[in-house]
Coordinates of C-alpha atoms and ligand atoms in Angstrom, one line a residue:
X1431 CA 153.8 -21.9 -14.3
X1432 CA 156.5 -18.9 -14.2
X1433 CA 156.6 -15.8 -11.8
X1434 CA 155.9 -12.7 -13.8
X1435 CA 155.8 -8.9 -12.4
X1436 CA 153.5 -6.4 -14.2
X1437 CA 154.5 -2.6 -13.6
X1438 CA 151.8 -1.0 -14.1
X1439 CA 147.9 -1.4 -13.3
X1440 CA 146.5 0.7 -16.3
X1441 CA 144.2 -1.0 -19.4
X1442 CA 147.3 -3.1 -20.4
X1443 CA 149.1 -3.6 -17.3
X1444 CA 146.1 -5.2 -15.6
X1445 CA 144.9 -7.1 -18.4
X1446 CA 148.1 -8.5 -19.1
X1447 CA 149.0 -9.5 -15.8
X1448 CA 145.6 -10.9 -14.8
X1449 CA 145.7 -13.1 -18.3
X1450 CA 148.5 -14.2 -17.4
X1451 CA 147.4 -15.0 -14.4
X1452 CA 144.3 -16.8 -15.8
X1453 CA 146.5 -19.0 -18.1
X1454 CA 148.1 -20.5 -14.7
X1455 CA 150.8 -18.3 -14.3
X1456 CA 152.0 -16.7 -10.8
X1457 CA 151.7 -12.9 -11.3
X1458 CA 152.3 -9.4 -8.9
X1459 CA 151.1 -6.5 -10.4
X1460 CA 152.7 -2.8 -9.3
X1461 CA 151.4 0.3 -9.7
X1462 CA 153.3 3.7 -8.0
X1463 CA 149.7 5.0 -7.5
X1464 CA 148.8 3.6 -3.6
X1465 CA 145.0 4.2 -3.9
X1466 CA 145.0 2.2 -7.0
X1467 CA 146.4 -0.9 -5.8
X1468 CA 144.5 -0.5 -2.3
X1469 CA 141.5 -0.5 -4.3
X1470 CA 142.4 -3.5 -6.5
X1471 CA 143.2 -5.7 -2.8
X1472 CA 139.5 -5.0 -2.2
X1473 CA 138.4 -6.0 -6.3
X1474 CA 138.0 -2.2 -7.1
X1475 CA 139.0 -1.6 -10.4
X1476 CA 140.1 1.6 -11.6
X1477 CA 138.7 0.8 -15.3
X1478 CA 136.1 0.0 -17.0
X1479 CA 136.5 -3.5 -19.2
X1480 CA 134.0 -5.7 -19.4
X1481 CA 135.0 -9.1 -18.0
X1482 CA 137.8 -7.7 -16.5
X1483 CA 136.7 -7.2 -12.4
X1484 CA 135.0 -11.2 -12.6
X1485 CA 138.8 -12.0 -14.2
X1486 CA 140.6 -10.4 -11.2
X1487 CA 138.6 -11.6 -8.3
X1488 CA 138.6 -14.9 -9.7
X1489 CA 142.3 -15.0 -9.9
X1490 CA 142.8 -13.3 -6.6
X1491 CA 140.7 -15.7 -5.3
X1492 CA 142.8 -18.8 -7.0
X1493 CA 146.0 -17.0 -5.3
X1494 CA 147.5 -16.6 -8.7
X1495 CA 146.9 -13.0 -9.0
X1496 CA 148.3 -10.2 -6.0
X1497 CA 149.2 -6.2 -6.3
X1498 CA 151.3 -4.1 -4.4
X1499 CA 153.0 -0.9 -4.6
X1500 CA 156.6 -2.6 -3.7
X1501 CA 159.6 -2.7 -6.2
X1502 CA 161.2 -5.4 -3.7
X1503 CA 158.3 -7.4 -3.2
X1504 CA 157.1 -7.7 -6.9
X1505 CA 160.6 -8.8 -8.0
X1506 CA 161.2 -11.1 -5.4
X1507 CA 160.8 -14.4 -7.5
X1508 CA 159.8 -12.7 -10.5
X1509 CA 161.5 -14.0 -13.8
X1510 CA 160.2 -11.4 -16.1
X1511 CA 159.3 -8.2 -15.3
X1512 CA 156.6 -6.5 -18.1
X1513 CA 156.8 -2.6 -18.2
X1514 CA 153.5 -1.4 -18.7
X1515 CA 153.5 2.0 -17.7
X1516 CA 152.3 4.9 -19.8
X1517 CA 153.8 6.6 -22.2
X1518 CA 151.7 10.1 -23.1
X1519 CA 152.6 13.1 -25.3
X1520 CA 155.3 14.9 -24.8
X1521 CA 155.7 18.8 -25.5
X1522 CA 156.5 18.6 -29.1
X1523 CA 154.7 15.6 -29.7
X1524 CA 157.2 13.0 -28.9
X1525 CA 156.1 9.8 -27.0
X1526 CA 157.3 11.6 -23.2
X1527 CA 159.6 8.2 -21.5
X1528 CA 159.4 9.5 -17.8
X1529 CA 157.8 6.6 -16.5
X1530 CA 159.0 3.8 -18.5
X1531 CA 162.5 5.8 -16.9
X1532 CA 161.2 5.8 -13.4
X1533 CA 160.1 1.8 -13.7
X1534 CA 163.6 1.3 -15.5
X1535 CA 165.6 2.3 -12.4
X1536 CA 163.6 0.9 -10.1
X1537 CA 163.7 -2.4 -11.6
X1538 CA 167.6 -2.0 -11.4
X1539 CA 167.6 -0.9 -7.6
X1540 CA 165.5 -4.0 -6.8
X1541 CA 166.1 -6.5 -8.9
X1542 CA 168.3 -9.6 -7.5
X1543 CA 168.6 -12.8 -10.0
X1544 CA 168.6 -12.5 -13.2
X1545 CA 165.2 -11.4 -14.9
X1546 CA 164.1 -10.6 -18.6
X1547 CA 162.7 -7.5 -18.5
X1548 CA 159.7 -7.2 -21.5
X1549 CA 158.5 -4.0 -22.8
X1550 CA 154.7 -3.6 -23.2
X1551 CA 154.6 -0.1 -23.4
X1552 CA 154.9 1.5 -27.5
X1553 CA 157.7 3.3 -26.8
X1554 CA 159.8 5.1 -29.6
X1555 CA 162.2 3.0 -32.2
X1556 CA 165.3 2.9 -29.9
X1557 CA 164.1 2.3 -26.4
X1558 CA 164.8 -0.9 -25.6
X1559 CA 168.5 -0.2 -26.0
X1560 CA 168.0 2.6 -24.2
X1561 CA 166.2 0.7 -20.9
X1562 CA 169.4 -2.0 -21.1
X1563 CA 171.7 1.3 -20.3
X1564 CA 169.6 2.8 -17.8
X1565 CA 169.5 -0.8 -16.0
X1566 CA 172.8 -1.4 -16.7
X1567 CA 173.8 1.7 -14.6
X1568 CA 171.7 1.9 -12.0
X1569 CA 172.6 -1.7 -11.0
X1570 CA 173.8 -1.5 -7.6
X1571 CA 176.0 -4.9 -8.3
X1572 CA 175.8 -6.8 -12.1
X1573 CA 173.2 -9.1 -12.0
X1574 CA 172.3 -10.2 -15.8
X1575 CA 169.5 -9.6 -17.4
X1576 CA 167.8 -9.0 -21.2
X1577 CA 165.6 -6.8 -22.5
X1578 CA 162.4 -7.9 -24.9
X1579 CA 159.8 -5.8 -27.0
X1580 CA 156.4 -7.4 -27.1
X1581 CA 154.4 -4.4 -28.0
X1582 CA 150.7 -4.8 -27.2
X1583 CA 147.8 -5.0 -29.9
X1584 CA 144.8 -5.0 -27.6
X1585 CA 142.0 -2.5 -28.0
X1586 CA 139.9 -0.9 -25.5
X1587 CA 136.2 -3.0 -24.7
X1588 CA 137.7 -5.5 -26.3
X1589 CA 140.9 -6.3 -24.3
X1590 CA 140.4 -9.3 -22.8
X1591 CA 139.7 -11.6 -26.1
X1592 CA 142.3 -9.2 -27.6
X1593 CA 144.8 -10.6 -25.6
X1594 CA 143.9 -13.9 -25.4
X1595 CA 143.2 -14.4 -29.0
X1596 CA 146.0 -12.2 -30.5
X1597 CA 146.6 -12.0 -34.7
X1598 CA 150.4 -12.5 -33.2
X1599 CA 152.8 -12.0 -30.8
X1600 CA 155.7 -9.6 -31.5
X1601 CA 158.8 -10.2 -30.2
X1602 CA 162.2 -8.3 -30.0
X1603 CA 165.2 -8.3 -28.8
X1604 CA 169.1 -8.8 -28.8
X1605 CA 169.0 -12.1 -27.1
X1606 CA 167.3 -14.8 -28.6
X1607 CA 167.4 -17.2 -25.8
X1608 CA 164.9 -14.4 -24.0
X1609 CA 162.5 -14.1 -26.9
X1610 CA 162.4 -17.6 -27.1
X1611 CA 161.1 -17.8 -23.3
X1612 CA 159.0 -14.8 -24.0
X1613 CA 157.5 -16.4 -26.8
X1614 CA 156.9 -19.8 -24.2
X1615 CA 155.0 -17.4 -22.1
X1616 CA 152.7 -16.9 -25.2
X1617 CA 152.2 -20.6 -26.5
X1618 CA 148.7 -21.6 -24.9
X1619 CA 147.5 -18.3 -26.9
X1620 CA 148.2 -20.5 -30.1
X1621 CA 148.9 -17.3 -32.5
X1622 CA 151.6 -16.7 -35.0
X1623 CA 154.6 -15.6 -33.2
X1624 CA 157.4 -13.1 -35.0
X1625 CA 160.6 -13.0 -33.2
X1626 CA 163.0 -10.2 -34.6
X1627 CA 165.4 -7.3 -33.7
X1628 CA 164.2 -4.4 -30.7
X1629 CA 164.2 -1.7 -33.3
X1630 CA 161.7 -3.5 -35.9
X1631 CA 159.3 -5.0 -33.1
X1632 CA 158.7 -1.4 -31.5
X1633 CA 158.6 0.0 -35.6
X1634 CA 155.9 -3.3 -35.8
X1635 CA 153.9 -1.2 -33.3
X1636 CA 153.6 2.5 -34.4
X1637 CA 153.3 1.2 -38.3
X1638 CA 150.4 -0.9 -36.9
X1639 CA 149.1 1.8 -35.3
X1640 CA 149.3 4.5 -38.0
X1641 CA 147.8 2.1 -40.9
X1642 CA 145.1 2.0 -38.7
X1643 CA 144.4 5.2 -38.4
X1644 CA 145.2 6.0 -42.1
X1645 CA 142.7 4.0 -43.0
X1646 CA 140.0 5.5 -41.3
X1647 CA 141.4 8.8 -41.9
X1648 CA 141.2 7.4 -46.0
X1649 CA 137.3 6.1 -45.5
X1650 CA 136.7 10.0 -43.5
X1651 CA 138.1 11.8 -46.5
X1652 CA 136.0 9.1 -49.0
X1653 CA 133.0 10.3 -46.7
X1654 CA 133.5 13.6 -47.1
X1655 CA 133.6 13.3 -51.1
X1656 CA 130.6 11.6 -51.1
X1657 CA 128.6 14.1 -48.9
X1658 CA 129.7 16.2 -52.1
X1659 CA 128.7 14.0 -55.2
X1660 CA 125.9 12.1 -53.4
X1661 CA 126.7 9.1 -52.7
X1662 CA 126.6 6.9 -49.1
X1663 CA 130.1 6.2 -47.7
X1664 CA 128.5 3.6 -45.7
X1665 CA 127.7 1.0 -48.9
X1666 CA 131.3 2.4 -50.4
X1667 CA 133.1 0.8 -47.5
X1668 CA 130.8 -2.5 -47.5
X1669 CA 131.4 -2.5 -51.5
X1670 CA 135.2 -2.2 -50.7
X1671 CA 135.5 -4.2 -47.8
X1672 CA 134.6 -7.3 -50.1
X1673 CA 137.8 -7.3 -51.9
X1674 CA 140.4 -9.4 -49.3
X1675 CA 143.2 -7.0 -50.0
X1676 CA 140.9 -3.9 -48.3
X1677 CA 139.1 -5.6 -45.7
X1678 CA 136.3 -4.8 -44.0
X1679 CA 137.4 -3.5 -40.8
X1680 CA 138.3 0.2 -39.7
X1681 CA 136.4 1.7 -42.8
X1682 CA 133.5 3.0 -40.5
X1683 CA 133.3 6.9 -41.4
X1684 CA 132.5 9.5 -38.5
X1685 CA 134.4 11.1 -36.1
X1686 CA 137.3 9.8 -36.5
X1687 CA 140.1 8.7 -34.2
X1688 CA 140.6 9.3 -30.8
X1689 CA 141.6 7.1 -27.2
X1690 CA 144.8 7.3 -25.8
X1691 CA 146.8 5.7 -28.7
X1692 CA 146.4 6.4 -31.8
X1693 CA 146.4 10.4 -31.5
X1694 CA 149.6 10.3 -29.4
X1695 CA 151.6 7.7 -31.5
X1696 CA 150.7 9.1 -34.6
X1697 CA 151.9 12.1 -33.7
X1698 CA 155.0 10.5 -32.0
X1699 CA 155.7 8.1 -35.2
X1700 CA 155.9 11.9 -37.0
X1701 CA 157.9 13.7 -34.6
X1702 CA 160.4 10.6 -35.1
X1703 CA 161.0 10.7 -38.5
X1704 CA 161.1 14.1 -38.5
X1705 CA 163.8 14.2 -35.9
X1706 CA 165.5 12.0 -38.7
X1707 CA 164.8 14.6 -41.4
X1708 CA 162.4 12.5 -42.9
X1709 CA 159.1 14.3 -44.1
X1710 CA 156.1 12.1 -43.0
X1711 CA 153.6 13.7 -45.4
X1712 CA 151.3 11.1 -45.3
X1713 CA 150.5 11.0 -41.2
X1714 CA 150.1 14.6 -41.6
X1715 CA 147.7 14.1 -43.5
X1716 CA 146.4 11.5 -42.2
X1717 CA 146.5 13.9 -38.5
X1718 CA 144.5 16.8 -40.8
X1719 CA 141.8 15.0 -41.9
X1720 CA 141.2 13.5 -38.3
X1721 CA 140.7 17.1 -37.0
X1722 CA 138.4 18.3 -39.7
X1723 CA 136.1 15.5 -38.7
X1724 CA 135.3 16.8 -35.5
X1725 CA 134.6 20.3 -36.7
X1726 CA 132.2 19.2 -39.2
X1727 CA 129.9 18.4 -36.5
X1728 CA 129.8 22.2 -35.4
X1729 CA 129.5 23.2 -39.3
X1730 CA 126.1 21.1 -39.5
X1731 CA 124.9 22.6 -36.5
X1732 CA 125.2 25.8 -37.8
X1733 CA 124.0 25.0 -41.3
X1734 CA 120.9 23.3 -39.2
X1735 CA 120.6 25.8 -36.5
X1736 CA 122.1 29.3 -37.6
X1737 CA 123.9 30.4 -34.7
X1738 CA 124.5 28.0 -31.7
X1739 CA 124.1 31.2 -29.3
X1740 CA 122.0 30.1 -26.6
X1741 CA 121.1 26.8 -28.2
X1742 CA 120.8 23.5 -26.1
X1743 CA 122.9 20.4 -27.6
X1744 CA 122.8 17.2 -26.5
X1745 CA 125.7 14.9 -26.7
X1746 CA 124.8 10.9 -27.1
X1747 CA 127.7 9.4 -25.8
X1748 CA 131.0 10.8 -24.1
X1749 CA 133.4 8.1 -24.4
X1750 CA 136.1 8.0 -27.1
X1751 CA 134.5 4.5 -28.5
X1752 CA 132.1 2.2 -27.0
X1753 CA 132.6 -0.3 -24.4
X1754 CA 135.4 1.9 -22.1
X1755 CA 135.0 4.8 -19.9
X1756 CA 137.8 6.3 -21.1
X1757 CA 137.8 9.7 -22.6
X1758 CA 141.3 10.7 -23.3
X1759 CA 141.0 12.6 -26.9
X1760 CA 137.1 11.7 -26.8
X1761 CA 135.5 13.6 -30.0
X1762 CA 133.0 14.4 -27.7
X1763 CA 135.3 16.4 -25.8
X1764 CA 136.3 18.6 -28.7
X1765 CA 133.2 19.1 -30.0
X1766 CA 131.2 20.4 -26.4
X1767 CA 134.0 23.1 -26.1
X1768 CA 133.6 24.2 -29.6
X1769 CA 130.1 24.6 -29.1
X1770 CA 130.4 26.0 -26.0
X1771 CA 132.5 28.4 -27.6
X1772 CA 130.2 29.5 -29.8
X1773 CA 127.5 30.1 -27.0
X1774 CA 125.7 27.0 -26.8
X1775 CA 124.7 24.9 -23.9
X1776 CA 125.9 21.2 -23.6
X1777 CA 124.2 18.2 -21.9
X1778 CA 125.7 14.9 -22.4
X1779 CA 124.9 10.8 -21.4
X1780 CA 127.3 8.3 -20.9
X1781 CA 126.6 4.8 -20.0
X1782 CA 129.8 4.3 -18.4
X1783 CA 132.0 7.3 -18.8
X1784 CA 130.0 9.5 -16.8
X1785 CA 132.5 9.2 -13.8
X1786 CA 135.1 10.6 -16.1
X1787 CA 133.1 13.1 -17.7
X1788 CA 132.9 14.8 -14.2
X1789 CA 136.0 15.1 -14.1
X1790 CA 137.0 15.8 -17.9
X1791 CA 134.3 17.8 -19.0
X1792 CA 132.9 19.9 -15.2
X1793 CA 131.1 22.3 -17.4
X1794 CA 129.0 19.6 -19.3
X1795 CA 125.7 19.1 -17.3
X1796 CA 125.2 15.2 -17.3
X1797 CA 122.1 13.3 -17.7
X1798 CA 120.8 9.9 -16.4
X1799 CA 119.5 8.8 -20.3
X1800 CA 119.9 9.4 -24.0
X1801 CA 115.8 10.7 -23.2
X1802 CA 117.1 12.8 -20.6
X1803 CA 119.4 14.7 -22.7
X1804 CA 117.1 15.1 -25.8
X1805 CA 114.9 17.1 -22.9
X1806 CA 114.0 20.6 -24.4
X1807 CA 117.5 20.3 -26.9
X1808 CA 117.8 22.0 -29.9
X1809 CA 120.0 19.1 -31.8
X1810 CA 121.5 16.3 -30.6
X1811 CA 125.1 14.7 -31.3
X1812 CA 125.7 11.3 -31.2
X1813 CA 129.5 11.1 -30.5
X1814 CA 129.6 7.6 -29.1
X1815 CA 128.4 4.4 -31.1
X1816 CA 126.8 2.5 -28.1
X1817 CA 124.5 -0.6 -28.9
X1818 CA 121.9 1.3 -26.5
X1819 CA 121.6 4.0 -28.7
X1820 CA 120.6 1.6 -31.7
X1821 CA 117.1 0.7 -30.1
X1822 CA 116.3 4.4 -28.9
X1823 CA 112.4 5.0 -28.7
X1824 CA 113.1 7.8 -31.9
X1825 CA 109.9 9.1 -31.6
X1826 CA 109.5 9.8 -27.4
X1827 CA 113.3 11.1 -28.5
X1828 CA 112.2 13.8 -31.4
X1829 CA 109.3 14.8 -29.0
X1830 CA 111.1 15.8 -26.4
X1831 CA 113.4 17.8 -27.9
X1832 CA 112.7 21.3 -29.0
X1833 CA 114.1 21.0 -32.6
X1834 CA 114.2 17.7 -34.2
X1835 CA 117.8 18.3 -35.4
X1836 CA 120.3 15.1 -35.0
X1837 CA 124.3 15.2 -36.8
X1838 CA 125.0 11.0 -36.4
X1839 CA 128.6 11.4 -36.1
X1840 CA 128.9 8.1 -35.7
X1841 CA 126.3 6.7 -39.0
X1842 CA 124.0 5.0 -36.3
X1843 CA 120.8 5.5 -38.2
X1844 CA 119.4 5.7 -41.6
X1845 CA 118.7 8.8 -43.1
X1846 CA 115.6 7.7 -44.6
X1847 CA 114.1 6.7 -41.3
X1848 CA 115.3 9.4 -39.8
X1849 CA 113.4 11.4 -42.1
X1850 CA 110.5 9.5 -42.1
X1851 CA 110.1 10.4 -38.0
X1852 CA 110.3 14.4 -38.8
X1853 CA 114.1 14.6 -37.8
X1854 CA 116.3 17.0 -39.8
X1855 CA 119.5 14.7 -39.7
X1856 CA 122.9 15.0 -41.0
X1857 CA 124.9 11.7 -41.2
X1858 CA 128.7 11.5 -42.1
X1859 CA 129.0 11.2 -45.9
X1860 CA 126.0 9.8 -46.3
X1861 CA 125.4 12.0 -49.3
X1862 CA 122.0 13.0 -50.7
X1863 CA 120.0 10.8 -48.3
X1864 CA 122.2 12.3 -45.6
X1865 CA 120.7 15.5 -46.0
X1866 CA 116.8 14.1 -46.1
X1867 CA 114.7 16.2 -43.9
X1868 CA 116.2 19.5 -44.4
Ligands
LIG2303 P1 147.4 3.8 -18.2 O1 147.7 5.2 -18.1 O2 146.0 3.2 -18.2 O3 148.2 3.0 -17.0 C1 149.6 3.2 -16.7 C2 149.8 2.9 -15.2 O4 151.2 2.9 -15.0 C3 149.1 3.8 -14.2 O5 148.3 3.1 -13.4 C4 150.3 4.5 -13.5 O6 150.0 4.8 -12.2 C5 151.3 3.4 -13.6 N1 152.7 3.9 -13.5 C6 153.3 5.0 -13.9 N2 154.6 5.1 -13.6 C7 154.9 3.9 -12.9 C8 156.0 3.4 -12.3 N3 157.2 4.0 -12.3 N4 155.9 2.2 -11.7 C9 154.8 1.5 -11.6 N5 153.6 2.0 -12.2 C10 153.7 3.2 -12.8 O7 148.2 3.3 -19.5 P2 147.7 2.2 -20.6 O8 146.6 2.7 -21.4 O9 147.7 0.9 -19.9 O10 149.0 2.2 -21.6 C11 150.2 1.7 -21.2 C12 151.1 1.6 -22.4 O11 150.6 0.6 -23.3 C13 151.2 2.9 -23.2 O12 152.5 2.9 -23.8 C14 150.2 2.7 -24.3 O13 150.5 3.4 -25.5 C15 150.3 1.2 -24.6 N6 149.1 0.6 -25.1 C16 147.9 0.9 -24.6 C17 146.7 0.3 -25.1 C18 145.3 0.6 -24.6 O14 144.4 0.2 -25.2 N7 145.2 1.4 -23.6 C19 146.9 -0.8 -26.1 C20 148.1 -1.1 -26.5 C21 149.2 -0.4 -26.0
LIG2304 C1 143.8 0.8 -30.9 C2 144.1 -0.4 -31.7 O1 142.9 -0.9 -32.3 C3 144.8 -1.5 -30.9 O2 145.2 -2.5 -31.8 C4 146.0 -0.9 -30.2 O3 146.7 -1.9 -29.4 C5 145.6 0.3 -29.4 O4 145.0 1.3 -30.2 C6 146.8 0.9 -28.7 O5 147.9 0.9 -29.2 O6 146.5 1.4 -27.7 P1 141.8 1.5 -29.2 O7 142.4 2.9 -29.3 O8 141.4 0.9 -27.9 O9 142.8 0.4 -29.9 O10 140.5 1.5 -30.1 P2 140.1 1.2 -31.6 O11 139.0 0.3 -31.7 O12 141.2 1.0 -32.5 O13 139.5 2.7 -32.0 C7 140.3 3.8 -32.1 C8 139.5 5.0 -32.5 O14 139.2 4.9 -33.9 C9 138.2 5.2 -31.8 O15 138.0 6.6 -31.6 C10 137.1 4.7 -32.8 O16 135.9 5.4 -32.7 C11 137.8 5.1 -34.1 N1 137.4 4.2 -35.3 C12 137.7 2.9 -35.3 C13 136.7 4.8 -36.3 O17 136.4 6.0 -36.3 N2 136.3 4.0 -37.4 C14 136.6 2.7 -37.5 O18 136.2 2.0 -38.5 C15 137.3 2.1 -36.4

C-alpha cells in the first residue's frame, strides 16, 4: 500500500488514481476545478467511462479513494505525486504546458518530504527536465525529489481494462532508484515494463501516437483508391491484417481520427521537429489525408443530393468514437458546420454525448433516437460507430426519412443490404458495391 496524489480529475487522472486505488493503494485525487471535485465527494462524475462511477464509489466507499481541491492536503503523505493535467494545442500547434506549469509549482510550494513526482501527461521531448527546474526553483526550502515519465496508453471507452491490462509500462527518468519504485507501483498489472531515459519515454509516447494515426491515415488513403478501382477497403484490411507484421487493428477506414489526442500530438510531434529543422513530411501527410476524410462526407452529399440548400441531414452519432461522451475534434463536428455552411439543416443523436453536444454544437437540433433524427431527413450521416446503430430497424429508418440517402462514414453496413432496402448509400471505399443504389 503506498500514498499516491493524482493532479488532475480528467479521463486519465481519475482512472489512474481510482485504479490505483482499486489495486489497494491509498490515493487523493486534485483537481483546480471546485465543482468538479464537489461533484466527485457526492459520486458525480464529470465523464462518461463505463465502469468508471461503480469503480469510484466503491473505492470511496472502501476509504482508499478521496478528492479535494487542496495542494497541502493531497501531498500531505503522498510519496508520489502523478501529473495528470492537460496538455491542449497551443497557437502554433505546439503541445501548450500551462497547466503541467501551474501543477509543477504548486507541487513545489506544498510539498514537504521527499516525493517522486511522475508525469502522466504527453508532454513534449524535454519536459521532464524542464518540471525538475521549475520545482527546483520554486522550492521554498530543498526538499529532494525526482522526476519520472510514465506516459499513458489508455484509450477512451476502454480506459479502465486499458489500464489495468497495459501492453507495458513506460518508464523514464534520471534516477533509477525512482523508476524502479514507479515500476513497483505497476507490478500487480503483470505487463512488460521498459525503464529508460526522460527524453525517449516521452518520444515512446508521441511515436506511439503518430504510428497510430498513420496507420489509419494509410488504410483512409487505401479506401479512397479503392472507391476508385472498385474494390472494398473493408476485406483489404481483413486480407492484410492476417499477416503478423500488419496486424489487424486500427485499419478500419472512415472518418478518420479525432478525440483529444491524436490530432493535438500529431500536430505537436510536427511542430517539434520542425522547431529542430527537421521536415516531418510524413505526419503531414498523414494530418492531410485525416482532413480530406471528413470532407468527403459533404462531397457524397452533394453528388447524392445536388445542393445541400435547405436540405435536412441527420447525424448518427456525435461523439468522436463510441463509448465516451467526449467530442473534442469529433468528425461530427466538422462535418454539421460544413453542411451548415452550405445551407443545410442538421439534426443529430447521441447516446451519451448529447450533454456535450449542447454545449459544442448549440446550433445542432438534438434528437431522442437514431428514428427521431431520420424524421422527414434528406440523408443521413453516421459519424459515430455505436453497437446501437448496428441493429437499427433499417426499414421504419428509410421510411421515415424523406430521401433514402445514407454516407456510412463509419462502414457500419453493407452496401448490398443497404441496397436491397431502397437506400442510396455511400460507404468509405467500399468501391463498386459502395455505390449500389445510386
Ligand atoms: P482532461 O482535460 O480530461 O483533464 C485534465 C484535468 O486537469 C481537468 O479536470 C482540469 O481541471 C485539471 N487541471 C488543470 N490544471 C490543473 C492544476 N494546475 N492542478 C490540478 N488540476 C488541474 O485531460 P485528459 O484527457 O485526462 O488528459 C490529460 C493528459 O493525458 C493529456 O496530456 C493527454 O494528452 C494525456 N492522455 C490522455 C488520454 C485520454 O484518453 N484522454 C490518454 C492518454 C494520455
Ligand atoms: C488514443 C490511443 O488509442 C491511446 O493508446 C492513447 O493513450 C490515447 O489516444 C491518448 O494518447 O490520449 P483514443 O483517442 O481514446 O486513444 O481513441 P482511439 O480508439 O485510439 O481512436 C482515436 C480515433 O481514431 C477515433 O476518432 C477513432 O474513430 C479513430 N479510428 C480508430 C479509426 O478511424 N479507425 C481505426 O481503425 C481506429
Amino acid at each position: 500500500m503506498k500514498n499516491i496524489c493524482v493532479i488532475g480529475a480528467g479521463y486519465v487522472g481519475l482512472v489512474t488514481g481510482t485504479c490505483f486505488a482499486d489495486l489497494g493503494n491509498n490515493v487523493i485525487t486534485l483537481d483546480i476545478s471546485e465543482e468538479r471535485i464537489e461533484n466527485l465527494k457526492k459520486g458525480i462524475l464529470p465523464i462518461y467511462e463505463p465502469g468508471l462511477e461503480e469503480m469510484v464509489k466503491r473505492n470511496m466507499a472502501a476509504g482508499r479513494l478521496s478528492f479535494t481541491t487542496s495542494y497541502a492536503e493531497a501531498l500531505e503523505k503522498a510519496e508520489f505525486a502523478f501529473i495528470a493535467v492537460g496538455t491542449p494545442e497551443g497557437v502554433d500547434g505546439e503541445a501548450d504546458l500551462k497547466y503541467v506549469r501551474a501543477a509543477a509549482e504548486s507541487i513545489a510550494e506544498h510539498m514537504h518530504q521527499p516525493l517522486i513526482i511522475v508525469n502522466k501527461s504527453t508532454v513534449p521531448v524535454g519536459t521532464g527536465d524542464w518540471v525538475a527546474d521549475i520545482v527546483r526553483a520554486k522550492q521554498p526550502r530543498p526538499i529532494p525529489f525526482s522526476v519520472v515519465s510514465c506516459p499513458e496508453f489508455l484509450a477512451e471507452g476502454s480506459a479502465l481494462a486499458d489500464f489495468m491490462n497495459p501492453a507495458r509500462i513506460v518508464l523514464g527518468s534520471t534516477d533509477r532508484e525512482a523508476a524502479n519504485k514507479v515500476a513497483d507501483l505497476h507490478l500487480p498489472l503483470r505487463a512488460p515494463i521498459v525503464i529508460t531515459d526522460l527524453r525517449t519515454a516521452e518520444m515512446i509516447k508521441y511515436a506511439s501516437n503518430a504510428f497510430l494515426a498513420t496507420k489509419i491515415s494509410f488504410i483512409n488513403e487505401i479506401a479512397n483508391i479503392c472507391e476508385a478501382l472498385g474494390a472494398d477497403v473493408k476485406e483489404v484490411a481483413a486480407g492484410m491484417g492476417y499477416d503478423p507484421r500488419i496486424g489487424k487493428q486500427f485499419l478500419n477506414a472512415g472518418l478518420g481520427w479525432g478525440g483529444s489526442c491524436f490530432p493535438k500530438d500529431v500536430k505537436a510531434l510536427a511542430y517539434m521537429a520542425t522547431v529542430q529543422g527537421k521536415h516531418p513530411q510524413l505526419l503531414q501527410a498523414v494530418m492531410d489525408i485525416n482532413k480530406y476524410q471528413r470532407r468527403q462526407v459533404v462531397l457524397k452529399l452533394r453528388e447524392m443530393l445536388g445542393t445541400l440548400k435547405g436540405k435536412h441531414i441527420g447525424l448518427l452519432g456525435l461523439a468522436f468514437k463510441p463509448n465516451t461522451d467526449d467530442m473534442r475534434e469529433a468528425p461530427s463536428v466538422e462535418i454539421a458546420r460544413a453542411v451548415q455552411a452550405e445551407g443545410g439543416i442538421v439534426r443529430g443523436y447521441d447516446p451519451v454525448a448529447r450533454h456535450t453536444a449542447e454545449r459544442v454544437m448549440p446550433s445542432v437540433k438534438l434528437c431522442a433516437s437514431a428514428y427521431e433524427v431520420a424524421e422527414g431527413a434528406d440523408a443521413l450521416v453516421v459519424c459515430t460507430e455505436w453497437n446501437e446503430f448496428k441493429q437499427l430497424d433499417l426499414a421504419r429508418i428509410k421510411s421515415a426519412m424523406r430521401q433514402p440517402v445514407m454516407v456510412d462514414g463509419r462502414n457500419l453496413y453493407e452496401p448490398e443490404q443497404m441496397a436491397a432496402l431502397g437506400f442510396k448509400y455511400r460507404g468509405m471505399g467500399r468501391g463498386l458495391n459502395g455505390s449500389l443504389g445510386l
